[in-house]
GROMACS .gro file of C-alpha atoms in nm:
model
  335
    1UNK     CA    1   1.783   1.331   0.659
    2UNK     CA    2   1.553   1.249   0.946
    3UNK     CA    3   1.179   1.169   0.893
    4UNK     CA    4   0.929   1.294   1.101
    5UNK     CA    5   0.701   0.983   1.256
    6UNK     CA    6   0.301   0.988   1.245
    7UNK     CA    7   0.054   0.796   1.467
    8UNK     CA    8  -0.148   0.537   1.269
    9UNK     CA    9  -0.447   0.620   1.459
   10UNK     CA   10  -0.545   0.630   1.844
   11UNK     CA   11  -0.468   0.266   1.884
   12UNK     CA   12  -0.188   0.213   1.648
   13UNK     CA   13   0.212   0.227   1.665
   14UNK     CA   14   0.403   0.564   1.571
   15UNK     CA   15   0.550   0.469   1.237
   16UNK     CA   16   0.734   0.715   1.010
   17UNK     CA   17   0.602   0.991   0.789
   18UNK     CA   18   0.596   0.780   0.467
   19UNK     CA   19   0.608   0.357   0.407
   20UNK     CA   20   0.778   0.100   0.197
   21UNK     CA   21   0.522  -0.104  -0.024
   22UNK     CA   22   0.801  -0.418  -0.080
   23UNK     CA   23   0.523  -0.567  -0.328
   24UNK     CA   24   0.749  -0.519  -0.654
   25UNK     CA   25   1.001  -0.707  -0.519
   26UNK     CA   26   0.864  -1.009  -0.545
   27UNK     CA   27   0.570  -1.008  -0.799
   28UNK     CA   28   0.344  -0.913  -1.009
   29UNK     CA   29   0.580  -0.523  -1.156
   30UNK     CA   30   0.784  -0.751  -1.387
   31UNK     CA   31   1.158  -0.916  -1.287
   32UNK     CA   32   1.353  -0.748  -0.971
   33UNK     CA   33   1.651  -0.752  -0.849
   34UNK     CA   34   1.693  -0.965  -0.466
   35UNK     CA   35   2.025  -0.794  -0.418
   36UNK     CA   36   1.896  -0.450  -0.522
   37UNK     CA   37   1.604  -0.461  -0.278
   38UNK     CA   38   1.778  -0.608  -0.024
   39UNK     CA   39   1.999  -0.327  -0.047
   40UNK     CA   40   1.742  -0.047  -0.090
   41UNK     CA   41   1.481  -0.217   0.205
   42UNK     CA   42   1.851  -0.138   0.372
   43UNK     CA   43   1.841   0.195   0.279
   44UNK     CA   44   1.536   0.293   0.376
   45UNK     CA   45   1.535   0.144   0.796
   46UNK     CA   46   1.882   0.331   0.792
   47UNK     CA   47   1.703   0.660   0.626
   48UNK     CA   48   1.412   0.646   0.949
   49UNK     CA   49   1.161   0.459   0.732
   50UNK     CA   50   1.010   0.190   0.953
   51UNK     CA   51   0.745   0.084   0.804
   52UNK     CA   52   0.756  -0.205   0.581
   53UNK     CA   53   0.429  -0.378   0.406
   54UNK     CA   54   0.389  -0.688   0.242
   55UNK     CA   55   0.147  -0.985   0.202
   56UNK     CA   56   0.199  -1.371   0.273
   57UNK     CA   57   0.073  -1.357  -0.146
   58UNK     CA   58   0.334  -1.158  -0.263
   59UNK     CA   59   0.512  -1.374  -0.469
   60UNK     CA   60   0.380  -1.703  -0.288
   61UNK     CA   61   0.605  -1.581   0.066
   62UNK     CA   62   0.919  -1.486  -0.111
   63UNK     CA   63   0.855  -1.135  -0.073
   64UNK     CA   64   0.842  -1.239   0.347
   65UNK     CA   65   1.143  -1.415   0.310
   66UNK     CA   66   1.331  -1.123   0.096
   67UNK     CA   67   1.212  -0.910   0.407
   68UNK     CA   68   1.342  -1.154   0.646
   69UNK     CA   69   1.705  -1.190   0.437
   70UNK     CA   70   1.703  -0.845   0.467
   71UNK     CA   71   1.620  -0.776   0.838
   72UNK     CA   72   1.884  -1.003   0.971
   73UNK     CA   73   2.139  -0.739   0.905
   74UNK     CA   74   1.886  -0.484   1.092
   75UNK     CA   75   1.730  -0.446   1.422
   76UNK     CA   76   1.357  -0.603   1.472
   77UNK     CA   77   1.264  -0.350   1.699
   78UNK     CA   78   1.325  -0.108   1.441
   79UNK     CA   79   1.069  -0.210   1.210
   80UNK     CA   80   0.717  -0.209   1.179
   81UNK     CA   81   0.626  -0.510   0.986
   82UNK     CA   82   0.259  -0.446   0.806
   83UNK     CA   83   0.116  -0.811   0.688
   84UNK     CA   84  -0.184  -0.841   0.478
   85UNK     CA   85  -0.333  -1.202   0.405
   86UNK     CA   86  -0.627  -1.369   0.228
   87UNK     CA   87  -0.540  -1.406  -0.122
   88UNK     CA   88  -0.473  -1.764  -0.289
   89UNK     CA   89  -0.226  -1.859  -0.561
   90UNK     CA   90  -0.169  -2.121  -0.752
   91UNK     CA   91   0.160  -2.319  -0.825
   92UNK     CA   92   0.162  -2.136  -1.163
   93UNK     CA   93   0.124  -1.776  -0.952
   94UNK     CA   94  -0.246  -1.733  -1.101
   95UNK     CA   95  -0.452  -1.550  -0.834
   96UNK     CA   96  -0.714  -1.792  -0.775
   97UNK     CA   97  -1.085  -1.651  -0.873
   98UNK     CA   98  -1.223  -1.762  -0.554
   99UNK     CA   99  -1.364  -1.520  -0.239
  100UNK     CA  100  -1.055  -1.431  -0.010
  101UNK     CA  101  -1.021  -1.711   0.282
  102UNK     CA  102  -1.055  -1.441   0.568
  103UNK     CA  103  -1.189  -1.697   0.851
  104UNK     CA  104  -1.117  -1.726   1.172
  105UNK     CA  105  -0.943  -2.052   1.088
  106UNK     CA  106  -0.728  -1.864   0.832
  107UNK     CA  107  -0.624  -1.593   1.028
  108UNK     CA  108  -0.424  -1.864   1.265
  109UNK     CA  109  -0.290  -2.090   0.967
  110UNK     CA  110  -0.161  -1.792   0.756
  111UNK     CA  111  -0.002  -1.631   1.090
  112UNK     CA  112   0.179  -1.921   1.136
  113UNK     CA  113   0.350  -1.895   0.791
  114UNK     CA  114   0.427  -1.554   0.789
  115UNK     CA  115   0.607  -1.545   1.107
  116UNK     CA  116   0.784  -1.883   1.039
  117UNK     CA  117   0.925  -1.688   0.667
  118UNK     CA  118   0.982  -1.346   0.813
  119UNK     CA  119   1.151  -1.516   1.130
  120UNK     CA  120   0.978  -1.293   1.409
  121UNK     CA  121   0.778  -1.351   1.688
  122UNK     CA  122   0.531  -1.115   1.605
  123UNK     CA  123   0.361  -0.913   1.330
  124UNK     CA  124   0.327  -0.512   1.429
  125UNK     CA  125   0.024  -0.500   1.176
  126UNK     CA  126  -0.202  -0.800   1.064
  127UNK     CA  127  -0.510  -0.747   0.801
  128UNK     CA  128  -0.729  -0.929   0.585
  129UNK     CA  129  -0.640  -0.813   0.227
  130UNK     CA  130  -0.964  -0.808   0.101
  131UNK     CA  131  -1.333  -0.843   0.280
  132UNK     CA  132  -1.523  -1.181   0.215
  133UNK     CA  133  -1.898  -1.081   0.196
  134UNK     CA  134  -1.966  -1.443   0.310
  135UNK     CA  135  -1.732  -1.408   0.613
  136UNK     CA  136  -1.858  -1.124   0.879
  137UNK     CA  137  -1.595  -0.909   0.886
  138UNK     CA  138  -1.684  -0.939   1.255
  139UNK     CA  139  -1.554  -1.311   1.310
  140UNK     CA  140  -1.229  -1.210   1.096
  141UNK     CA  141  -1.175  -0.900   1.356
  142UNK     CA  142  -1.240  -1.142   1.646
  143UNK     CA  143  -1.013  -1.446   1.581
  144UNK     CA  144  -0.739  -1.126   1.490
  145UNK     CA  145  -0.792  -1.018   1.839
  146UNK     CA  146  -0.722  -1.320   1.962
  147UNK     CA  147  -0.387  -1.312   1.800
  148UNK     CA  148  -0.341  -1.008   1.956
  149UNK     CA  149  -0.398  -1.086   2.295
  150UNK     CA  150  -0.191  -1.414   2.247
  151UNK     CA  151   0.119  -1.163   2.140
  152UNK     CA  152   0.189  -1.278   1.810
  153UNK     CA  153   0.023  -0.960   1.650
  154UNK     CA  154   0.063  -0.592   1.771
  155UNK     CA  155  -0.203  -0.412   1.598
  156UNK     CA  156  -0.499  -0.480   1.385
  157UNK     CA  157  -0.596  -0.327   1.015
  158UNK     CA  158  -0.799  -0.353   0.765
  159UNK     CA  159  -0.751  -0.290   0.397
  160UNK     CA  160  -0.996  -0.187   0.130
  161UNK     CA  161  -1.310  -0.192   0.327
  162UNK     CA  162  -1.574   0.053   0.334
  163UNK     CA  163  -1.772   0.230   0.614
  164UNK     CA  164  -2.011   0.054   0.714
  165UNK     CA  165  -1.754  -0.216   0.760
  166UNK     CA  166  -1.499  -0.013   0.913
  167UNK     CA  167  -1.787   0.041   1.185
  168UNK     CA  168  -1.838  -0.297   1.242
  169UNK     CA  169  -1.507  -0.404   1.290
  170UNK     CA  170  -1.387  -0.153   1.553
  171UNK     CA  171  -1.721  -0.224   1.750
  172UNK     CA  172  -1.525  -0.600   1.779
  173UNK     CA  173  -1.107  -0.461   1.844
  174UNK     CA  174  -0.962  -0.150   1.812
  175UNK     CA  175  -0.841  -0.071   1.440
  176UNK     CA  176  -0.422   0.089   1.395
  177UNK     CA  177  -0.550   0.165   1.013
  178UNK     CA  178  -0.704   0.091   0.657
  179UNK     CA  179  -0.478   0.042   0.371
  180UNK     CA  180  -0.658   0.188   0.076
  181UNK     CA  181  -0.543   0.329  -0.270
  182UNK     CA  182  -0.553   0.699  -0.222
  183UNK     CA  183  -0.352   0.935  -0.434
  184UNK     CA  184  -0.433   1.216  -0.667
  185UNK     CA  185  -0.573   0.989  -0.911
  186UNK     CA  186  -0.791   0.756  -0.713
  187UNK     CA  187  -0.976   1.042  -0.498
  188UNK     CA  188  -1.244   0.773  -0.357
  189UNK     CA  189  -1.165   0.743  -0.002
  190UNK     CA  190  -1.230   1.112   0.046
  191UNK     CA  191  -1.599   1.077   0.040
  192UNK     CA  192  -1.702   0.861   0.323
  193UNK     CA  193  -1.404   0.614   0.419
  194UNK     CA  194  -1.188   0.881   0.565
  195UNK     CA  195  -1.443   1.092   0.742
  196UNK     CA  196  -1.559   0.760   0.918
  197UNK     CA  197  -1.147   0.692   0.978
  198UNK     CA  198  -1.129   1.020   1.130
  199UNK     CA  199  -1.431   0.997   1.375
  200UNK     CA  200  -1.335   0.670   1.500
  201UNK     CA  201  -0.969   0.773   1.515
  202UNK     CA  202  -0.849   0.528   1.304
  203UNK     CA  203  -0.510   0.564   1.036
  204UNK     CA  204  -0.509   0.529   0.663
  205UNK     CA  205  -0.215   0.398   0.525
  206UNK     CA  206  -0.225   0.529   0.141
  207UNK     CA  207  -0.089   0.236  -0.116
  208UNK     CA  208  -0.120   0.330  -0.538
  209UNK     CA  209   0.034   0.729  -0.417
  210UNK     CA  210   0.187   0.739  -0.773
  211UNK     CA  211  -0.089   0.526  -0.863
  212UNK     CA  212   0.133   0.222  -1.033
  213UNK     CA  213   0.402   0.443  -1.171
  214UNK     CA  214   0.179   0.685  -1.392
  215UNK     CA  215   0.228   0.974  -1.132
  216UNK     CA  216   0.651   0.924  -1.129
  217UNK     CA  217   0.681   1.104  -1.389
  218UNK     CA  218   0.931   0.868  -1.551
  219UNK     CA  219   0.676   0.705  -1.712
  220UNK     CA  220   0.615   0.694  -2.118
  221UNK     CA  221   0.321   0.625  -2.385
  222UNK     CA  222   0.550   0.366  -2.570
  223UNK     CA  223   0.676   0.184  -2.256
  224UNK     CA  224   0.675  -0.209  -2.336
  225UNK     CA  225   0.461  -0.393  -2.044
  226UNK     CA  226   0.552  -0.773  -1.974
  227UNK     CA  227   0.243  -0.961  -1.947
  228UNK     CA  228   0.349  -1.030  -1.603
  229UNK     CA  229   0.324  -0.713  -1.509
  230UNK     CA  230  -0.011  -0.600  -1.384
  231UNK     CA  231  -0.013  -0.274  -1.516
  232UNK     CA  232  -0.083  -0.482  -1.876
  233UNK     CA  233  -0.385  -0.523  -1.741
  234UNK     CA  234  -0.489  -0.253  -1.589
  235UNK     CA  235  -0.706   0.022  -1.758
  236UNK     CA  236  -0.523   0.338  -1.682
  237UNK     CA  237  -0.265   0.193  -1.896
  238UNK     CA  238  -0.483   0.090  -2.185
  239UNK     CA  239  -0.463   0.303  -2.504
  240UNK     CA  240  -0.678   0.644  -2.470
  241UNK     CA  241  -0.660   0.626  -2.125
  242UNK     CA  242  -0.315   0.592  -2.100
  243UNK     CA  243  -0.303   0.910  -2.345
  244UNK     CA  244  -0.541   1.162  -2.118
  245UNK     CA  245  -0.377   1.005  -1.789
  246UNK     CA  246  -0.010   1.102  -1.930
  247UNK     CA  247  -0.180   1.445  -2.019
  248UNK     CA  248  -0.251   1.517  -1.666
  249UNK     CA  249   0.075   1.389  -1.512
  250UNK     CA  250   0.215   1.678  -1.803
  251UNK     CA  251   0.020   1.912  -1.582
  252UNK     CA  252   0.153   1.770  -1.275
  253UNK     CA  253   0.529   1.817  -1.416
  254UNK     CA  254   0.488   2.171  -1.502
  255UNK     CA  255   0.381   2.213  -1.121
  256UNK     CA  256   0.688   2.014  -0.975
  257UNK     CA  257   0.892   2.232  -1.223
  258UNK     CA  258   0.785   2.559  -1.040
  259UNK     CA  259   0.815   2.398  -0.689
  260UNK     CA  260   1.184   2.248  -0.796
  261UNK     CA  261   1.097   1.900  -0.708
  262UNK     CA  262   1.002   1.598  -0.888
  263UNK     CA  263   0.682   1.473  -1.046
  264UNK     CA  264   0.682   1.176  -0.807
  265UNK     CA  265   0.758   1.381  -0.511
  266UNK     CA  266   0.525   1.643  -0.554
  267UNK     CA  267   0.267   1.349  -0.571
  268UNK     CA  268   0.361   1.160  -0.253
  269UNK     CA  269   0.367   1.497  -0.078
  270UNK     CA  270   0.024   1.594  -0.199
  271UNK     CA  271  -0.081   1.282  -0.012
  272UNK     CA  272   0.086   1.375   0.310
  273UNK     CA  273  -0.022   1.653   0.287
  274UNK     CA  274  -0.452   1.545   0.329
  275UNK     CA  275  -0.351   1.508   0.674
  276UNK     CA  276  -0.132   1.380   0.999
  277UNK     CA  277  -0.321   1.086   0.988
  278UNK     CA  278  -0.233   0.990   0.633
  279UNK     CA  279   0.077   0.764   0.614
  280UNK     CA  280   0.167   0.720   0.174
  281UNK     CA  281   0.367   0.372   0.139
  282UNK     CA  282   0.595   0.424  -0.184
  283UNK     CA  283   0.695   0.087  -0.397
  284UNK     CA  284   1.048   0.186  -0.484
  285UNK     CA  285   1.241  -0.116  -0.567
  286UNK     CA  286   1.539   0.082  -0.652
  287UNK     CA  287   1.811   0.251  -0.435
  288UNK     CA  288   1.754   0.597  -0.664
  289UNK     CA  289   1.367   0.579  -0.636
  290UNK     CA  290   1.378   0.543  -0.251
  291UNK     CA  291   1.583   0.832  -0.205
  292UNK     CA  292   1.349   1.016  -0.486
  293UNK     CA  293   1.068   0.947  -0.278
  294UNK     CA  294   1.203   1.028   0.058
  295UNK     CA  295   1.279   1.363  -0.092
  296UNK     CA  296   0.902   1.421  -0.063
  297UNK     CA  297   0.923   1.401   0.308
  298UNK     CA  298   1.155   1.725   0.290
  299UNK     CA  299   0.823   1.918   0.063
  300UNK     CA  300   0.577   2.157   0.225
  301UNK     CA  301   0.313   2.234   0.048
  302UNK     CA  302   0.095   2.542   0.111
  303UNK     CA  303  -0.227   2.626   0.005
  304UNK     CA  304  -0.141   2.804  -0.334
  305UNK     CA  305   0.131   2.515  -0.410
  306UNK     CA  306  -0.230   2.228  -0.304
  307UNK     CA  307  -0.432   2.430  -0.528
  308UNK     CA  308  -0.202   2.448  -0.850
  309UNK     CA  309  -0.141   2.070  -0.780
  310UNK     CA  310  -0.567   2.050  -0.755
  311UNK     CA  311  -0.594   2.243  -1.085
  312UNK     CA  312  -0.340   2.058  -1.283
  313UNK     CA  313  -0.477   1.720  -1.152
  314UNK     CA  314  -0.859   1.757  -1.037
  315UNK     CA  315  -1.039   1.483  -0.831
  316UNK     CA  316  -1.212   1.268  -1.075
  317UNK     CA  317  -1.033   1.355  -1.422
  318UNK     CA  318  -0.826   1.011  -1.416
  319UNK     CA  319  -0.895   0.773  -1.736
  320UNK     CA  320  -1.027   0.462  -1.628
  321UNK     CA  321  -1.096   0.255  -1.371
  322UNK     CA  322  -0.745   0.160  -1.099
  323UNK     CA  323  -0.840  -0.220  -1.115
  324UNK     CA  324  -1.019  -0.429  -1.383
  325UNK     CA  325  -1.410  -0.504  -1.364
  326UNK     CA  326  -1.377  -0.820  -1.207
  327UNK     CA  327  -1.131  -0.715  -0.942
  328UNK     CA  328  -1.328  -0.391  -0.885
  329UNK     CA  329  -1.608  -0.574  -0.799
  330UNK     CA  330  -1.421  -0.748  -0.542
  331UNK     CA  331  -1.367  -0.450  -0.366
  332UNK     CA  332  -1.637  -0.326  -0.051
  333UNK     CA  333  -1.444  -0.007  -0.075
  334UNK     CA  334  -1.592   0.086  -0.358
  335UNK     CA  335  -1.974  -0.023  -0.289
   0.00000   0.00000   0.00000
């Protein structure tokens, strides 16, 4: 299999066609397996896939030191390592309910960890997970590009920010990309974030593409969550939204029936398919879901096969909300 490569943007590096989201590794999906992702992260850099994304919160750095296990066996060069940052934990790995410590001051200290656990000299992609509306996003950008021009950071992104801030930022440093949930059941972006992506020539790197597992299509009504999983919290898996969201990935199945490919695939393609400047990260943990969702990179969609797929899953019809009130509100993407 080879896997074509996309440019994140005017500014950013040429990555391939679809991303690993190493988040469920480490945290916050339930227990995983170190050997098993070590051995599918494996998988995919021999498969083509390049990028890699994680956080310095995922699982308090052990998802940066799973990555780093895993890259000693594997060239540097051939990665591109996305890093988010911002988020606090506490021993206990509660999120702490407090804004996300984007400063200047921040962006420095948390560097220095992440590089120190993933055992690099440089990140390819840094970003602030989150924007804090008491930080300008313009310091934030700034103290980034200084990281930049000192060489321990390649690229800068942003994650789940909206226009107007998107604007602000790339007045400061050029922007690679925005990491936003985009997939056919969280159709947000579509209305104002990627139009302003596109006229600044900026990526979007697409996280959520089978939003949380409901678009896999493996997926079941009576499926026991842990409480550490997040999806027991989340409201698209809640009770009669759970019910009308599973009735619309039934849709989506009859679809990937008639196109002979899989629910999941047919939902990471649809993604891909909004445009060359679209990259979809997939959170396989598993050695069988990778190579399920690299399958997707082999679809091609045409405009009878999009508008069956639109029909079966229309923009706005999911169930509830893709985060919970309070960590909605957190969220200048969606103001």
């Amino acid at each position: 299999m080879t896997i074509a490569t996309r440019e994140l943007g005017t500014s950013g590096p040429e990555v391939s066609a679809i991303g690993l989201g190493a988040m469920g590794m480490s945290d916050l999906y339930g227990p995983a397996d170190d050997a098993e992702s070590i051995a599918t992260l494996h998988a995919a850099v021999d498969a083509g896939l390049n990028l890699i994304d994680t956080a310095d919160f995922y699982g308090s750095g052990a998802n940066e030191l799973l990555i780093a296990r895993a890259l000693k066996e594997r060239r540097r060069e051939d990665v591109v390592l996305s890093v988010k940052f911002g988020s606090r934990r506490t021993p206990d790995g509660a999120f702490q309910p407090v804004p996300y410590d984007v400063s200047p001051a921040a962006v420095k200290d948390r560097l220095a960890y992440s590089l120190r656990r993933l055992d690099t000299d440089y990140v390819d992609i840094y970003r602030p997970a989150r924007l804090n509306p008491g930080i300008p996003v313009e310091e934030t950008v700034g103290a980034l590009a200084e990281m930049q021009a000192a060489g321990f950071i390649r690229h800068i992104g942003l994650s789940e920010v909206g226009a107007d801030t998107i604007r602000r930022a790339a007045a400061v440093a050029p922007i690679s990309d925005v990491q936003i949930e985009y997939s056919l059941l969280s159709r947000g972006p579509e209305a104002s974030i990627i139009p302003t992506l596109r006229e600044l020539g900026i990526g979007l790197t697409a996280y959520g593409v089978l939003s949380r597992g409901l678009l896999s299509g493996h997926w079941t009504a009576t499926r026991h969550l842990d409480t550490a999983d997040f999806r027991a919290h989340s409201p698209r898996f809640q009770g009669r939204n759970l019910q009308a969201n599973l009735r619309l990935v039934e849709a989506l199945e009859r679809v990937a029936e008639r196109l002979g490919a899989t629910t999941g695939q047919i939902a990471i393609a649809w993604v891909a398919a909004q445009g060359q400047d679209i990259v979809p990260l997939v959170g396989a943990r598993r050695r069988e879901r990778l190579a399920e969702s690299l399958g997707a990179t082999g679809l091609v969609l045409d405009a009878d096969a999009l508008a069956e797929i639109e029909a079966a899953v229309p923009a706005d019809s999911a169930a509830g909300e893709r985060y919970a009130a309070p960590l909605m509100a957190t969220l200048d993407s969606e103001r």
